[in-house]
mmCIF file of C-alpha atoms in Angstrom:
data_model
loop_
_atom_site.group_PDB
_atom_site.id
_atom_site.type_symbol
_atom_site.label_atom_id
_atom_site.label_comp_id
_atom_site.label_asym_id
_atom_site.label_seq_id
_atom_site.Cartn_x
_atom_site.Cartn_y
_atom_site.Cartn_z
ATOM 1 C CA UNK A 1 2.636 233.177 205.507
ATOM 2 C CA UNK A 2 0.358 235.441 203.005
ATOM 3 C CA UNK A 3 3.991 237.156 201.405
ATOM 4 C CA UNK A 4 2.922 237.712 197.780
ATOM 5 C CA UNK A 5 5.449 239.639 196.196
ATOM 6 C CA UNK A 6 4.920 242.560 193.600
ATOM 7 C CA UNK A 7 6.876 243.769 190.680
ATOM 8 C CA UNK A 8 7.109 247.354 191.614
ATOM 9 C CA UNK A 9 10.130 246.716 193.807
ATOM 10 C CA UNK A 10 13.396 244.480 195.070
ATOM 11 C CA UNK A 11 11.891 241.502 196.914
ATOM 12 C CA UNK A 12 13.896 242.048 199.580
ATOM 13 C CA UNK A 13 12.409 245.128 200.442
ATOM 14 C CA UNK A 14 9.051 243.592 200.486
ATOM 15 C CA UNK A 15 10.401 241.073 203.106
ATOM 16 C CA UNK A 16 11.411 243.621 205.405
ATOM 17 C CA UNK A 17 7.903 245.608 204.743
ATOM 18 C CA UNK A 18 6.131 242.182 205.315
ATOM 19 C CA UNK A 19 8.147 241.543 208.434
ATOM 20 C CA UNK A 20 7.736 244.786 209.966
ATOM 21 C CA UNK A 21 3.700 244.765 209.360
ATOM 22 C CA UNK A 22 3.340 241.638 211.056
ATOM 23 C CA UNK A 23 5.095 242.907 214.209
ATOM 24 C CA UNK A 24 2.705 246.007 214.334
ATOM 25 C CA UNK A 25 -0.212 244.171 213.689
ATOM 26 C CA UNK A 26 1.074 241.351 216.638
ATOM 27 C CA UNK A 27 1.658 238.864 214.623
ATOM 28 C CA UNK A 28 5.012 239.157 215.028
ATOM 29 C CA UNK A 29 5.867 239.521 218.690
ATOM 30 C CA UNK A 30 8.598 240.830 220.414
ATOM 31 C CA UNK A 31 11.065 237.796 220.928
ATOM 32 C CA UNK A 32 8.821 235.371 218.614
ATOM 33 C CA UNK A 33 11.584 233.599 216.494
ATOM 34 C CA UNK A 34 12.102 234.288 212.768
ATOM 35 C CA UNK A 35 11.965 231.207 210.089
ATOM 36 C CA UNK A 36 15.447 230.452 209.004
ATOM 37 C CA UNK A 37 16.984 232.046 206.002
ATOM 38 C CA UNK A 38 16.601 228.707 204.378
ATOM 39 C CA UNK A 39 12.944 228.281 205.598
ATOM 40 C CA UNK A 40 11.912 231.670 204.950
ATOM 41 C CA UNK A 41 13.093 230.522 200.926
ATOM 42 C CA UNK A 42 11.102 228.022 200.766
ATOM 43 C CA UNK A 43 8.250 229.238 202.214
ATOM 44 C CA UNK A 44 7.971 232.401 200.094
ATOM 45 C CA UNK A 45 9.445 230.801 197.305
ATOM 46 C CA UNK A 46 12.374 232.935 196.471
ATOM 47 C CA UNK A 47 16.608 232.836 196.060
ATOM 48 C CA UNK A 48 17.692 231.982 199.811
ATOM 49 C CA UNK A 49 20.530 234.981 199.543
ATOM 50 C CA UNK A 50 17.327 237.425 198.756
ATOM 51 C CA UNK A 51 16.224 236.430 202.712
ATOM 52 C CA UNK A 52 19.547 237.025 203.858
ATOM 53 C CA UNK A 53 19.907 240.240 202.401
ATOM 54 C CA UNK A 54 16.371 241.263 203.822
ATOM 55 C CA UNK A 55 17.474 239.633 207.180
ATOM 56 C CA UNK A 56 21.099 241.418 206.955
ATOM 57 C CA UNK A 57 19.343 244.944 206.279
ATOM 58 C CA UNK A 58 16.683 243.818 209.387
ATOM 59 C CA UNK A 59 19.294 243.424 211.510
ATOM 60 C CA UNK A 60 21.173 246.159 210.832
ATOM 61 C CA UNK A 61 17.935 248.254 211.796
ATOM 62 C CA UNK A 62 17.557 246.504 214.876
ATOM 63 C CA UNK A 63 14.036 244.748 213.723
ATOM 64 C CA UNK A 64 15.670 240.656 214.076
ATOM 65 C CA UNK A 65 18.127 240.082 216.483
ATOM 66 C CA UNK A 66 20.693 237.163 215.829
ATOM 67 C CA UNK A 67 23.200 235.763 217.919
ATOM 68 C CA UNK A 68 25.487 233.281 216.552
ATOM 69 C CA UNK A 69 23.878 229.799 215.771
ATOM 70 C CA UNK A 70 21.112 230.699 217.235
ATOM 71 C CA UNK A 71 17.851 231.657 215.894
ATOM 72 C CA UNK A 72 16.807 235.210 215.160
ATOM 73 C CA UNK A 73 14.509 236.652 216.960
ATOM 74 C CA UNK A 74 12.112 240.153 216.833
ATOM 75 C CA UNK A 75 13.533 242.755 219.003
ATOM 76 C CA UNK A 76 12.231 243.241 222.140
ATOM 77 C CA UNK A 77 13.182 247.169 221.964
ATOM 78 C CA UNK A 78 9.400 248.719 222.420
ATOM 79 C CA UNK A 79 11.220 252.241 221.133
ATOM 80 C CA UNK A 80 12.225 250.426 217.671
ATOM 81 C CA UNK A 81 8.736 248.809 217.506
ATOM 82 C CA UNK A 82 7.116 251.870 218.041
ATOM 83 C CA UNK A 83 9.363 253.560 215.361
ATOM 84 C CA UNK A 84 8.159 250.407 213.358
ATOM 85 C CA UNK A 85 4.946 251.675 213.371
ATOM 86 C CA UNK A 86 5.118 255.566 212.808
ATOM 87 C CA UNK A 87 7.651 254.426 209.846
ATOM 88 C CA UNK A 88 4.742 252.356 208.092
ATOM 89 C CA UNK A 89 2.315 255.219 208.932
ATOM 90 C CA UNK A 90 3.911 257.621 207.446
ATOM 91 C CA UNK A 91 5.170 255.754 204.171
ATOM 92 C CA UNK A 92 1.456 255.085 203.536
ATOM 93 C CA UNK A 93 0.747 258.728 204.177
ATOM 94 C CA UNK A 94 3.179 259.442 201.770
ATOM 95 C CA UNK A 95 2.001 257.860 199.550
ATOM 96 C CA UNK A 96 -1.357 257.941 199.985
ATOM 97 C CA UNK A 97 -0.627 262.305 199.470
ATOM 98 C CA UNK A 98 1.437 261.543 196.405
ATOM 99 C CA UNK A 99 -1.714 259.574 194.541
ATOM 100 C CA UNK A 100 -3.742 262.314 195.540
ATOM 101 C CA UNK A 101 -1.893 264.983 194.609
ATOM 102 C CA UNK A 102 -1.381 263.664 191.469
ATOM 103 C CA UNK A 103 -5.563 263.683 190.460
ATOM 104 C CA UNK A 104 -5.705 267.405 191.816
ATOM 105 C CA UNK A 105 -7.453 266.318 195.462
ATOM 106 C CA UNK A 106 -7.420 269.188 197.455
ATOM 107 C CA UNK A 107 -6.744 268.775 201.236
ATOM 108 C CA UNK A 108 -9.626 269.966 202.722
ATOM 109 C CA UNK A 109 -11.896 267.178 200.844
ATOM 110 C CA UNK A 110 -9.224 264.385 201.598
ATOM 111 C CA UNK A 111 -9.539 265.374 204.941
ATOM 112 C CA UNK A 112 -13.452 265.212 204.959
ATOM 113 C CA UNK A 113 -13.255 261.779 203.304
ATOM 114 C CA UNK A 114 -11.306 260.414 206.025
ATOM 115 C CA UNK A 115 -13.372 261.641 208.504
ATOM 116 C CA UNK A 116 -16.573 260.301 206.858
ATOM 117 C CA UNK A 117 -14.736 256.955 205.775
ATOM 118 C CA UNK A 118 -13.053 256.413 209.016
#
């Protein structure tokens, strides 16, 4: 697991983020089981109740299923994937506007950047 955490925000938000990147880039798939709370810990080197939080919140948003002691699992709900995905799109949009704006890009030259970069 390549999880390297920042200091710009909770680390339990950058589990979730983390999570929800791998499923949109497959590495995550639909019904794959998640590591246990414990395992996840370990593995990323953090508090185990900083997982559970993360895997609380994922749940609550439908990304991990869990049914009682058993092992979570990714959803298998294609419409929550795909809202996944246009989620992460658009918070890097966001963002990606928000540094812009802030050195005076205008939008016609973003756009031409894009178009020459993509």
């Amino acid at each position: 697991m390549n999880f390297i955490a920042n200091d710009r925000e909770p680390v339990y938000l950058q589990i979730i983020r983390y999570m929800r990147q791998q499923i949109v880039k497959g590495e995550l798939k639909p019904g794959d089981p998640v590591p246990s709370r414990r395992e996840m810990a370990v593995s990323i080197k953090v508090n185990p109740n900083t997982v559970q939080k993360a895997y609380k919140e994922m749940e609550e948003m439908g990304v991990i299923n869990t049914v009682r002691t058993h092992q979570s699992k990714i959803t298998t709900d294609e419409k929550i994937i795909s809202e996944i995905r246009k989620d992460l799109i658009h918070e890097s949009l966001e963002l990606f506007i928000s540094n812009m704006k802030a050195i005076d890009v205008e939008k016609e030259e973003i756009i031409k950047i894009i178009k020459e970069s993509y």
